[in-house]
Coordinates of C-alpha atoms in Angstrom, one line a residue:
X1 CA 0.0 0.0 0.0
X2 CA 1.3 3.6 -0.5
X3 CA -0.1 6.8 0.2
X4 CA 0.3 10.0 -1.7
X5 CA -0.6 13.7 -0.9
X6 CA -2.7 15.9 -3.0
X7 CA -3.3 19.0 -3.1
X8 CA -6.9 21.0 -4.3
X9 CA -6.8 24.8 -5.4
X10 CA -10.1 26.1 -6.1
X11 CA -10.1 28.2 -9.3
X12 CA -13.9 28.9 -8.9
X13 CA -16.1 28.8 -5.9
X14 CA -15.8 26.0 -4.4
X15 CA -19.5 24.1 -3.1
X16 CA -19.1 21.0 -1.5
X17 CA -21.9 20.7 0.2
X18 CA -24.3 19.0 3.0
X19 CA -27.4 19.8 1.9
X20 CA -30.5 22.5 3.3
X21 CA -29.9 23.9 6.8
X22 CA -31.9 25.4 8.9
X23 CA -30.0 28.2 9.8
X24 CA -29.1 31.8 8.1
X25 CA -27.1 30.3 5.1
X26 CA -29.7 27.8 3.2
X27 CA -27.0 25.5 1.7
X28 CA -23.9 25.7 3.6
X29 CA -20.2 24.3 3.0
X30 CA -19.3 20.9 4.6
X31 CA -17.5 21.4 7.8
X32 CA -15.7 18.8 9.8
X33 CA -18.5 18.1 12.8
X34 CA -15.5 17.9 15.8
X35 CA -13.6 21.0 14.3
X36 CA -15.3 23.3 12.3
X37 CA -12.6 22.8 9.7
X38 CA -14.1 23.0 5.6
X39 CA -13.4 19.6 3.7
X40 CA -14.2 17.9 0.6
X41 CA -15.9 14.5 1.3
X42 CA -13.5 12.1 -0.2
X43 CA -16.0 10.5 -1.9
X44 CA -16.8 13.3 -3.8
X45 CA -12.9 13.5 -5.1
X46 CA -12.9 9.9 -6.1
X47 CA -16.4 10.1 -8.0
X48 CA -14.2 13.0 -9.8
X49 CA -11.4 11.4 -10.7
X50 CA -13.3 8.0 -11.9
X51 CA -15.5 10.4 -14.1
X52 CA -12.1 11.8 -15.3
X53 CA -10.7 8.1 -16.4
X54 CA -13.5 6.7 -17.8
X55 CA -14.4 9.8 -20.1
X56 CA -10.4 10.0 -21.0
X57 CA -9.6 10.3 -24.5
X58 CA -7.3 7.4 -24.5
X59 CA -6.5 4.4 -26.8
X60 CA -6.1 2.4 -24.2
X61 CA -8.2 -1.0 -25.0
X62 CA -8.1 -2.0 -21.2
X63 CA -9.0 1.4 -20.2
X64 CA -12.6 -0.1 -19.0
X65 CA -10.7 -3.3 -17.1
X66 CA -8.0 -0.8 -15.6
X67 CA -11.2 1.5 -14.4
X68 CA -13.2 -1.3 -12.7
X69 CA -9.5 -2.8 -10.8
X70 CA -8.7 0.4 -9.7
X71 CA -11.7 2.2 -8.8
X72 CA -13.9 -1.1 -8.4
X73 CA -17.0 -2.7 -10.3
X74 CA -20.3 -0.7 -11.4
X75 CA -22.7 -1.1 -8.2
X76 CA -24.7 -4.2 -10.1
X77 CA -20.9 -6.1 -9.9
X78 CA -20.0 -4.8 -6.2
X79 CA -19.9 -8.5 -5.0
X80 CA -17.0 -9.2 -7.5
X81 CA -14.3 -7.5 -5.4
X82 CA -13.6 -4.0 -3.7
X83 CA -12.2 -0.4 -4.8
X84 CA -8.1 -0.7 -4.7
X85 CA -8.3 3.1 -4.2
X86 CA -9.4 5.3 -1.3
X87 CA -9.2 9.0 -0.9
X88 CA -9.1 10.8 2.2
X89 CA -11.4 14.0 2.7
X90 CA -9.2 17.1 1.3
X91 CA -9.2 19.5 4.4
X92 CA -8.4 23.4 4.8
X93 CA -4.8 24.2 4.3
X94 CA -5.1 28.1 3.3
X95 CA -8.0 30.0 1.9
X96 CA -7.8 33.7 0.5
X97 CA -8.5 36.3 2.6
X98 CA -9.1 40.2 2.1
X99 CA -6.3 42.2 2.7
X100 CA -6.4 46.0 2.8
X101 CA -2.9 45.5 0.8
X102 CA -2.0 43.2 -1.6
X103 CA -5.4 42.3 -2.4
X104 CA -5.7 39.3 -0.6
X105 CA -3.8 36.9 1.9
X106 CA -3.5 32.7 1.8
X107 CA -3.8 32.8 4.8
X108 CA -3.3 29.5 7.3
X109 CA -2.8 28.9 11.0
X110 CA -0.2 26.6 13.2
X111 CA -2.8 23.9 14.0
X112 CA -3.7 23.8 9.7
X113 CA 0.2 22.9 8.9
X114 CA 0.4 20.5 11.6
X115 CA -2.2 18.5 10.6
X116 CA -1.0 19.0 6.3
X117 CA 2.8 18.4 7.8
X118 CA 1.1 15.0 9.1
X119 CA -0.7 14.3 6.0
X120 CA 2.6 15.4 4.2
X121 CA 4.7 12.8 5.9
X122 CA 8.8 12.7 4.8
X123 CA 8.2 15.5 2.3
X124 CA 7.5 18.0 4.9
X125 CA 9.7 16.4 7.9
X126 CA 12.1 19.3 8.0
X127 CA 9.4 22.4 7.6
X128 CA 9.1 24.2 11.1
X129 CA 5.8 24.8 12.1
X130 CA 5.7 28.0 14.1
X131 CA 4.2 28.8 17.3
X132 CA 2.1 32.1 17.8
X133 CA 1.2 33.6 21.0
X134 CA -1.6 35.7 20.7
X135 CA -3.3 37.1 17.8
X136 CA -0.4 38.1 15.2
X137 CA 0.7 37.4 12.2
X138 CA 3.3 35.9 10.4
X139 CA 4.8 36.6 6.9
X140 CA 7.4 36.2 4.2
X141 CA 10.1 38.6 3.8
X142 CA 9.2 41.4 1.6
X143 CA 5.7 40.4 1.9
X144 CA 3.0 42.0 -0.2
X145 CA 0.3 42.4 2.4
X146 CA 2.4 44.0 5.2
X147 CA 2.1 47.6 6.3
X148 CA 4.0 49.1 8.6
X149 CA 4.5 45.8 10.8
X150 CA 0.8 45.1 10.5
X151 CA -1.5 42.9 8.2
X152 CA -5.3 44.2 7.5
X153 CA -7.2 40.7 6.6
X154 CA -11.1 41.2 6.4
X155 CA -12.1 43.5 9.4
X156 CA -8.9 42.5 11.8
X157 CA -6.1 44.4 12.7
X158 CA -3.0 42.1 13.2
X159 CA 0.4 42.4 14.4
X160 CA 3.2 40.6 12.2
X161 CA 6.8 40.1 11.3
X162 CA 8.6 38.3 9.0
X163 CA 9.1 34.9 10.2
X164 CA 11.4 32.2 8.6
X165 CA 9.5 29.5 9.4
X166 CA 6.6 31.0 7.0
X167 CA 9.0 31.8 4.6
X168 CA 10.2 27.7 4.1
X169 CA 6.7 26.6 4.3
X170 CA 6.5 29.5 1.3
X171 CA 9.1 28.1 -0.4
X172 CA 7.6 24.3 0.1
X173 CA 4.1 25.2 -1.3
X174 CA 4.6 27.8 -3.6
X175 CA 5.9 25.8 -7.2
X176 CA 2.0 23.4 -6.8
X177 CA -0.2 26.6 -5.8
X178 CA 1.4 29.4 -7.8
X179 CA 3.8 27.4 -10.5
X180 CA 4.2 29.5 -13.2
X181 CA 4.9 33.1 -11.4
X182 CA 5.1 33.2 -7.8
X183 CA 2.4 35.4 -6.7
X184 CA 2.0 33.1 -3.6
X185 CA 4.8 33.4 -1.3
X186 CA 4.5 37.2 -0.8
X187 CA 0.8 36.8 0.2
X188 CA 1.3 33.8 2.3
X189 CA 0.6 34.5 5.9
X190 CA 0.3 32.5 9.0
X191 CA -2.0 34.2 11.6
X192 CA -3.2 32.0 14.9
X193 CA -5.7 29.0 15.4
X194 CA -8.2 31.8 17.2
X195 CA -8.0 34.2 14.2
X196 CA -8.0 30.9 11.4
X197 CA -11.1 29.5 13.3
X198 CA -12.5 33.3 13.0
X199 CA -12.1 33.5 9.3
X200 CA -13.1 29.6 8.3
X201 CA -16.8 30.8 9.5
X202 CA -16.7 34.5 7.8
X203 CA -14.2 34.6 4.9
X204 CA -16.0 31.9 3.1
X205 CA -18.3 33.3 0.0
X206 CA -22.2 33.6 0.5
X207 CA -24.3 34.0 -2.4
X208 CA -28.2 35.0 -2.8
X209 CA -29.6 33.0 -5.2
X210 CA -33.1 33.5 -6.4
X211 CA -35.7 31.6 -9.1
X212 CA -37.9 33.2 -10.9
X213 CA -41.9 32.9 -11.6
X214 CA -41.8 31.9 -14.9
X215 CA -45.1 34.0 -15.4
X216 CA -44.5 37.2 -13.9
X217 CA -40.3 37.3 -14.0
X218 CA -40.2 38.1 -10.3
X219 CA -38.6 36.0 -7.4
X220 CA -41.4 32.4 -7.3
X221 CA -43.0 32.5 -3.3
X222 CA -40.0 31.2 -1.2
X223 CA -37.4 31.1 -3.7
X224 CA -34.6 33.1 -2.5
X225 CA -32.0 31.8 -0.6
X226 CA -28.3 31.7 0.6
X227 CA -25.2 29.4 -0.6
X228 CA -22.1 29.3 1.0
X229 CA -18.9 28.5 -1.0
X230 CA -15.0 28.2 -0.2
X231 CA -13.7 31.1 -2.4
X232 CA -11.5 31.1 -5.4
X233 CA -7.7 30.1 -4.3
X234 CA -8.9 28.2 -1.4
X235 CA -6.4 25.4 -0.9
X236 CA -6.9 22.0 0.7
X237 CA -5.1 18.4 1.2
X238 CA -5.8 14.9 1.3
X239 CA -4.0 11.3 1.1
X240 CA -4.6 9.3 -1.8
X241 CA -4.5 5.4 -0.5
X242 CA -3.4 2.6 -3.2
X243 CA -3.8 -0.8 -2.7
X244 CA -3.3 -3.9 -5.0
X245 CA -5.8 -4.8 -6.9
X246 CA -8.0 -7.6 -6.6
X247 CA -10.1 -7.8 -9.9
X248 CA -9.1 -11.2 -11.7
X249 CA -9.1 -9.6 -14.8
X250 CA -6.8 -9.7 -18.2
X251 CA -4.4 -7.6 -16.7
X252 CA -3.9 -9.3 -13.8
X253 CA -3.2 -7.4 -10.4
X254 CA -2.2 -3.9 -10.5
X255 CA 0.6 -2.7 -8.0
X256 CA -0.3 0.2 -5.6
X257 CA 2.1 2.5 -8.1
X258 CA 0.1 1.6 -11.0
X259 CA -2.8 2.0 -9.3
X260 CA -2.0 5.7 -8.5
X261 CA -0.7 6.7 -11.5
X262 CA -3.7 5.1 -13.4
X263 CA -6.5 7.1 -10.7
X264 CA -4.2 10.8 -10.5
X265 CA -1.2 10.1 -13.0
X266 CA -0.3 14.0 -13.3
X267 CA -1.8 17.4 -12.2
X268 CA -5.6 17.8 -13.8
X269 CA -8.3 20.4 -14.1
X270 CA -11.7 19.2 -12.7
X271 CA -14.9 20.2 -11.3
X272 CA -15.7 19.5 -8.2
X273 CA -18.7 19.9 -5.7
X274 CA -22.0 21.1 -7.0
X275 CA -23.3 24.3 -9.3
X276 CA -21.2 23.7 -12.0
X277 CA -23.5 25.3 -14.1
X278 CA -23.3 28.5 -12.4
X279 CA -19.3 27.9 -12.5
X280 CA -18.6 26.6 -9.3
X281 CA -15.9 24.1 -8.6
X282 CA -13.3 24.4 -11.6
X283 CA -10.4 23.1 -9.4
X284 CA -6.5 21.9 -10.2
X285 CA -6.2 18.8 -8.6
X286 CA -2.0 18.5 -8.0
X287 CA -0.1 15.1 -6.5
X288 CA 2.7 16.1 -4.1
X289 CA 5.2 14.3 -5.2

């Protein structure tokens, strides 16, 4: 069995969803029920990257044999053997947050890296996770956001510095979320678990969203209501778990390497969550290798 990281960065509003609540937001974002902390079911993720296998533009004649082994049999064939893949729910690692300069922050907290360096296993054993006392701020050097030793992120006030340890975990995350031109490691900041926990339950997006009466044009009797996204740039992890396979197929068992690289061989556009119509969910979904 091996087990490989992944990372998801939200291009688009991001819904992942748990259905109606009866609360102020109508359809609000999933949430970890012991933390408060925004996932992706990782159900969700492997529906997505099934849907991205078997619709792949391949001439590969066992594509359909390599699907089932890897991802298991359609449900009418669930007896014959199980999945040889599992995903992990992607949790919070850094979501964008207003900044009064620079735009906006990725913004993260001690407790988020601990958990990602957990999930991140060898790759991150050397990145220091800082610790912050009180509610401060830390930053790159040269950082785009900071203003005379302060950051502005949504309504709060923060004290900061420039901090090495934010500047390595800069370094570490910048070439997946920002590979091209590095617009990431300026705006990269690390504020404390109080102040995180704050903006996970007001920095996400909330949207009204209305239906019309098809007869009149105006909002139908009970139709309005509010939907709750992560917003674009949001960035989570999970663990992508390969097994052998077990399907007694043509191709005979599949190791746990060809069984990830068949299910997430290379860095891939997809949508994920729901309202794709309205275009919600467009996400890069990038192995850590």
């Amino acid at each position: 069995m091996i087990v490989r990281p992944f990372l998801v960065h939200a291009l688009s509003p991001l819904h992942a969803g748990v259905g109606h609540a009866a609360d102020v937001v109508d359809l609000p974002i999933a949430r970890l029920k012991a933390t408060g902390i925004p996932f992706i079911p990782g159900s969700s993720l492997k529906g997505v990257l099934r849907d991205a296998r078997q619709n792949a533009n391949t001439e590969d004649n066992n594509n359909e044999e390599r699907l089932k082994a890897v991802f298991g049999p359609p449900t009418g064939e669930a007896h014959e053997h199980a999945s040889a893949l599992s995903l992990t729910d992607a949790r919070l690692l850094a979501m964008p947050v207003r900044s009064f300069r620079g735009v906006f922050a990725w913004t993260t907290s001690p407790l988020l890296l601990k958990l990602a360096k957990r999930d991140l296993n060898e790759r991150a054993r050397d990145l220091p996770v800082p610790a912050i006392d009180g509610r401060r701020a830390l930053v790159t050097s040269g950082s785009a956001v900071l203003h005379k030793n302060h950051v502005y992120l949504g309504e709060l006030d923060l004290e900061a510095a420039a901090s090495p340890e934010a500047a390595r975990w800069a370094q570490f995350l910048a070439p997946w979320i920002s590979p091209e031109e590095d617009i990431f490691s300026k705006r990269f900041v690390i504020v404390d678990d109080d102040t995180m926990a704050f903006f996970m339950e007001t920095a996400t997006q909330v949207d009204a969203r209305v239906r019309l009466d098809d007869t009149t044009r105006t909002v139908a009797q009970g139709a309005l209501w509010l939907e709750e996204s992560l917003p674009p740039e949001t960035v989570l992890i999970g663990l992508l778990v390969a097994d052998r396979s077990r399907r007694n197929g043509k191709l005979g068992p599949l190791s746990p390497e060809e069984v990830a690289d068949f299910a997430l061989p290379r860095e891939e556009t997809l949508q994920i969550g729901g309202k794709a119509t309205t275009g919600h969910g467009r996400c890069r979904i990038i192995p850590v290798s």
